[in-house]
């Protein structure tokens, strides 16, 4: 049991390194397009997460440490709710409302799309 515990902890830590690095790269590439970077990151991360949930549920041959690596480590470090909230607070009211609408409505739409696509692929 100890071996599995540390394997999963290490998987999350390594995944977090990669997810955080990719997130920072996107933020730096899109730094002049505030708040587009955070929107792109959170919507793409939401899509990938919803897609993987369906895939992992249907293809349960993935070891738990690999699911932890992707879902908790990579995607946990890649996406962030706190940055979105901070961006909202820093934005002008009209921009904040548009940002919120894109984030929430867009998030729901990408979950629907990702789940539909994943089900088609594993059917």
One Martini backbone bead per residue (centre of mass of N, CA, C, O) as a GRO file, in nm:
protein
  123
    1UNK     BB    1   0.056   0.062  -0.021
    2UNK     BB    2   0.291   0.267  -0.003
    3UNK     BB    3   0.376   0.255  -0.299
    4UNK     BB    4   0.110   0.368  -0.414
    5UNK     BB    5   0.109   0.634  -0.267
    6UNK     BB    6   0.383   0.747  -0.386
    7UNK     BB    7   0.310   0.716  -0.683
    8UNK     BB    8   0.070   0.915  -0.676
    9UNK     BB    9   0.219   1.160  -0.568
   10UNK     BB   10   0.428   1.176  -0.797
   11UNK     BB   11   0.229   1.201  -1.030
   12UNK     BB   12   0.109   1.472  -0.940
   13UNK     BB   13   0.372   1.636  -0.930
   14UNK     BB   14   0.460   1.596  -1.225
   15UNK     BB   15   0.198   1.693  -1.354
   16UNK     BB   16   0.208   1.978  -1.228
   17UNK     BB   17   0.455   2.073  -1.376
   18UNK     BB   18   0.339   2.052  -1.665
   19UNK     BB   19   0.077   2.214  -1.631
   20UNK     BB   20   0.214   2.478  -1.531
   21UNK     BB   21   0.398   2.521  -1.778
   22UNK     BB   22   0.178   2.541  -1.994
   23UNK     BB   23   0.023   2.771  -1.868
   24UNK     BB   24   0.253   2.980  -1.873
   25UNK     BB   25   0.300   2.977  -2.176
   26UNK     BB   26   0.021   3.082  -2.254
   27UNK     BB   27   0.026   3.342  -2.090
   28UNK     BB   28   0.278   3.459  -2.236
   29UNK     BB   29   0.165   3.445  -2.532
   30UNK     BB   30  -0.116   3.613  -2.414
   31UNK     BB   31  -0.046   3.887  -2.250
   32UNK     BB   32  -0.194   4.103  -2.465
   33UNK     BB   33  -0.497   3.931  -2.417
   34UNK     BB   34  -0.669   4.018  -2.196
   35UNK     BB   35  -0.817   3.715  -2.069
   36UNK     BB   36  -0.756   3.483  -2.282
   37UNK     BB   37  -0.566   3.280  -2.145
   38UNK     BB   38  -0.760   3.180  -1.921
   39UNK     BB   39  -0.987   3.093  -2.106
   40UNK     BB   40  -0.833   2.886  -2.271
   41UNK     BB   41  -0.739   2.714  -2.038
   42UNK     BB   42  -1.017   2.646  -1.902
   43UNK     BB   43  -1.162   2.531  -2.154
   44UNK     BB   44  -0.953   2.315  -2.235
   45UNK     BB   45  -0.943   2.174  -1.957
   46UNK     BB   46  -1.243   2.100  -1.950
   47UNK     BB   47  -1.247   1.930  -2.200
   48UNK     BB   48  -1.030   1.723  -2.121
   49UNK     BB   49  -1.160   1.628  -1.861
   50UNK     BB   50  -1.432   1.527  -1.977
   51UNK     BB   51  -1.309   1.334  -2.179
   52UNK     BB   52  -1.142   1.156  -1.974
   53UNK     BB   53  -1.372   1.054  -1.800
   54UNK     BB   54  -1.496   0.879  -2.019
   55UNK     BB   55  -1.251   0.714  -2.101
   56UNK     BB   56  -1.177   0.603  -1.815
   57UNK     BB   57  -1.455   0.462  -1.770
   58UNK     BB   58  -1.436   0.272  -2.032
   59UNK     BB   59  -1.104   0.244  -1.982
   60UNK     BB   60  -1.000   0.071  -1.698
   61UNK     BB   61  -0.678   0.010  -1.769
   62UNK     BB   62  -0.595   0.239  -1.613
   63UNK     BB   63  -0.398   0.348  -1.391
   64UNK     BB   64  -0.429   0.546  -1.120
   65UNK     BB   65  -0.165   0.713  -1.156
   66UNK     BB   66  -0.244   0.819  -1.441
   67UNK     BB   67  -0.500   0.967  -1.359
   68UNK     BB   68  -0.359   1.149  -1.153
   69UNK     BB   69  -0.163   1.285  -1.342
   70UNK     BB   70  -0.382   1.415  -1.529
   71UNK     BB   71  -0.621   1.523  -1.344
   72UNK     BB   72  -0.456   1.645  -1.098
   73UNK     BB   73  -0.190   1.742  -1.208
   74UNK     BB   74  -0.212   1.869  -1.491
   75UNK     BB   75  -0.509   1.994  -1.474
   76UNK     BB   76  -0.481   2.129  -1.196
   77UNK     BB   77  -0.242   2.324  -1.292
   78UNK     BB   78  -0.368   2.439  -1.554
   79UNK     BB   79  -0.612   2.507  -1.402
   80UNK     BB   80  -0.814   2.803  -1.274
   81UNK     BB   81  -1.020   2.979  -1.060
   82UNK     BB   82  -0.857   3.210  -0.924
   83UNK     BB   83  -0.770   3.360  -1.181
   84UNK     BB   84  -1.049   3.424  -1.285
   85UNK     BB   85  -1.137   3.595  -1.043
   86UNK     BB   86  -0.909   3.801  -1.057
   87UNK     BB   87  -0.975   3.897  -1.343
   88UNK     BB   88  -1.257   4.002  -1.278
   89UNK     BB   89  -1.169   4.218  -1.067
   90UNK     BB   90  -0.969   4.372  -1.280
   91UNK     BB   91  -1.211   4.433  -1.448
   92UNK     BB   92  -1.427   4.567  -1.622
   93UNK     BB   93  -1.757   4.521  -1.603
   94UNK     BB   94  -1.808   4.431  -1.898
   95UNK     BB   95  -1.573   4.233  -1.918
   96UNK     BB   96  -1.656   4.056  -1.676
   97UNK     BB   97  -1.926   3.957  -1.791
   98UNK     BB   98  -1.814   3.830  -2.048
   99UNK     BB   99  -1.612   3.642  -1.911
  100UNK     BB  100  -1.818   3.487  -1.744
  101UNK     BB  101  -1.991   3.384  -1.979
  102UNK     BB  102  -1.770   3.233  -2.128
  103UNK     BB  103  -1.684   3.049  -1.895
  104UNK     BB  104  -1.958   2.916  -1.825
  105UNK     BB  105  -2.089   2.854  -2.098
  106UNK     BB  106  -1.836   2.735  -2.228
  107UNK     BB  107  -1.795   2.508  -2.021
  108UNK     BB  108  -2.058   2.358  -2.074
  109UNK     BB  109  -2.014   2.315  -2.380
  110UNK     BB  110  -1.743   2.153  -2.362
  111UNK     BB  111  -1.856   1.920  -2.201
  112UNK     BB  112  -2.063   1.824  -2.403
  113UNK     BB  113  -1.866   1.782  -2.637
  114UNK     BB  114  -1.662   1.589  -2.499
  115UNK     BB  115  -1.862   1.364  -2.423
  116UNK     BB  116  -1.962   1.306  -2.707
  117UNK     BB  117  -1.688   1.241  -2.837
  118UNK     BB  118  -1.597   1.017  -2.644
  119UNK     BB  119  -1.839   0.826  -2.697
  120UNK     BB  120  -1.778   0.789  -2.997
  121UNK     BB  121  -1.487   0.662  -2.955
  122UNK     BB  122  -1.593   0.419  -2.738
  123UNK     BB  123  -1.843   0.269  -2.892
   0.00000   0.00000   0.00000
